[in-house]
Amino acid sequence: HPQSCRPIMARLVASSLLLACWLAGSEAFVPSQGIAATAAIGDRQAQLSTLNAVFSDDDQTVADDTLSRRDAGSRIAMLASAFATTFTSTDAFAEEEGRLIKFEVENLDGTGSGSFTLRTRPDWAPNGVQRFETLTENKFWDGCRVFRVLPGFIAQFGINGDPQVQSKWRSNIPDDPVKVTNSRGTVVFATAGPNTRTTQIFINTNPKGNGFLDKQGFSPIAEVVEGMDVVDKLYAGYGEGAPQGRGPNQGLIQAKGNEYLEPSYPKLSYFSSAKFVN
């Protein structure tokens, strides 16, 4: 992970620059305009081209001559600067892509177990992603039942099994604009209207997607990247929730949590854990 590599990379770049200064003499190193422009633009391909230029075929033309200290120093410093810029851009790129979260699931189809992994997408919905990742850091999902599963439509969860824990997360978060469609595998906050998102989540399971939700303001915050077949096995036997169906009543889940769900709906799939994997 880029965070764990940062100290090593910093020492490597620093050592390269020190060597460059010694080889180049007393003159301070100033990055070439090409590298400075590349850093400002953040063009990863251009940065790779700069690295390739350091070891280009031009070196063959000086094979018979010894590089001067200044030439060698300039090349090493050029390489160190380009490498540092590329590393920084890679780190930022990884953060923009979001984080992987693995959900371990029990009671698949009422009996089995499995897992699925999703990737948050802060470039889609930064407010929603921040709340979702914060809930994950606080182990909010552990023990949560998937209380509403409608095959070919959605699988919904996000009411904690402990009402005291649930009560700590009643504050709403601002809406995010809908940037991508509600395609199969996208992860979305449930709402009760504008700016009412709290903790409830659903995964779109319709093979053709649920694009009609886009105009209703449902903004995807993540996508399932592995284990969608597991999501399809979340227990659906209880159907729609009360009062429309015979499934769990959300008001009673909020009030009593798993004390209500476990004896009344024992086959509901639930999460034994949800952890970051990057």
Tab-separated table of N, CA and C in Angstrom, residues 9 36 56 63 84 91 95 111 121 124 153 193 197 200-201 206 218 221 223 226 258:
chain	number	residue	atom	x	y	z
A	9	MET	N	10.401	5.263	0.170
A	9	MET	CA	10.564	6.057	-1.042
A	9	MET	C	11.227	7.391	-0.720
A	36	ALA	N	9.236	19.713	-14.445
A	36	ALA	CA	8.385	20.616	-13.684
A	36	ALA	C	7.000	20.695	-14.306
A	56	SER	N	17.494	6.565	-22.378
A	56	SER	CA	17.187	6.416	-23.791
A	56	SER	C	18.394	5.909	-24.560
A	63	ALA	N	28.982	5.928	-25.216
A	63	ALA	CA	29.504	4.700	-24.608
A	63	ALA	C	31.017	4.731	-24.517
A	84	ALA	N	9.990	10.638	-7.857
A	84	ALA	CA	9.213	11.148	-6.725
A	84	ALA	C	7.861	11.661	-7.184
A	91	ASP	N	0.155	7.608	-5.511
A	91	ASP	CA	-0.493	7.629	-4.203
A	91	ASP	C	-1.842	8.346	-4.288
A	95	GLU	N	-5.765	6.914	-3.757
A	95	GLU	CA	-6.734	7.475	-2.831
A	95	GLU	C	-8.015	7.867	-3.557
A	111	THR	N	-28.319	-20.823	5.045
A	111	THR	CA	-27.432	-21.789	5.717
A	111	THR	C	-25.946	-21.550	5.491
A	121	ARG	N	-16.045	4.648	-4.005
A	121	ARG	CA	-15.721	5.532	-5.111
A	121	ARG	C	-15.954	6.988	-4.707
A	124	TRP	N	-17.229	9.433	-7.181
A	124	TRP	CA	-18.661	9.428	-7.466
A	124	TRP	C	-19.444	10.208	-6.416
A	153	PHE	N	-33.777	-7.060	-7.936
A	153	PHE	CA	-33.972	-5.639	-7.665
A	153	PHE	C	-32.892	-5.115	-6.729
A	193	GLY	N	-35.858	10.979	1.240
A	193	GLY	CA	-36.024	12.294	0.638
A	193	GLY	C	-34.680	12.999	0.566
A	197	ARG	N	-29.802	10.789	4.107
A	197	ARG	CA	-29.017	9.553	4.208
A	197	ARG	C	-28.386	9.426	5.594
A	200	GLN	N	-28.540	3.317	6.127
A	200	GLN	CA	-29.112	2.222	5.345
A	200	GLN	C	-28.559	2.197	3.921
A	201	ILE	N	-28.254	0.994	3.474
A	201	ILE	CA	-27.562	0.762	2.206
A	201	ILE	C	-28.318	-0.288	1.402
A	206	ASN	N	-30.366	-6.050	-9.992
A	206	ASN	CA	-31.031	-6.228	-11.281
A	206	ASN	C	-29.982	-6.393	-12.387
A	218	PHE	N	-30.753	8.759	-6.169
A	218	PHE	CA	-29.966	7.708	-5.528
A	218	PHE	C	-28.576	7.662	-6.172
A	221	ILE	N	-22.241	4.940	-4.342
A	221	ILE	CA	-21.033	5.332	-3.608
A	221	ILE	C	-19.913	4.300	-3.754
A	223	GLU	N	-18.945	0.018	-5.625
A	223	GLU	CA	-19.340	-1.055	-6.528
A	223	GLU	C	-18.748	-2.372	-6.041
A	226	GLU	N	-15.959	-8.053	-6.427
A	226	GLU	CA	-15.755	-9.503	-6.323
A	226	GLU	C	-16.866	-10.103	-5.455
A	258	ASN	N	-31.377	-6.777	16.793
A	258	ASN	CA	-31.316	-8.220	16.583
A	258	ASN	C	-32.139	-9.002	17.611
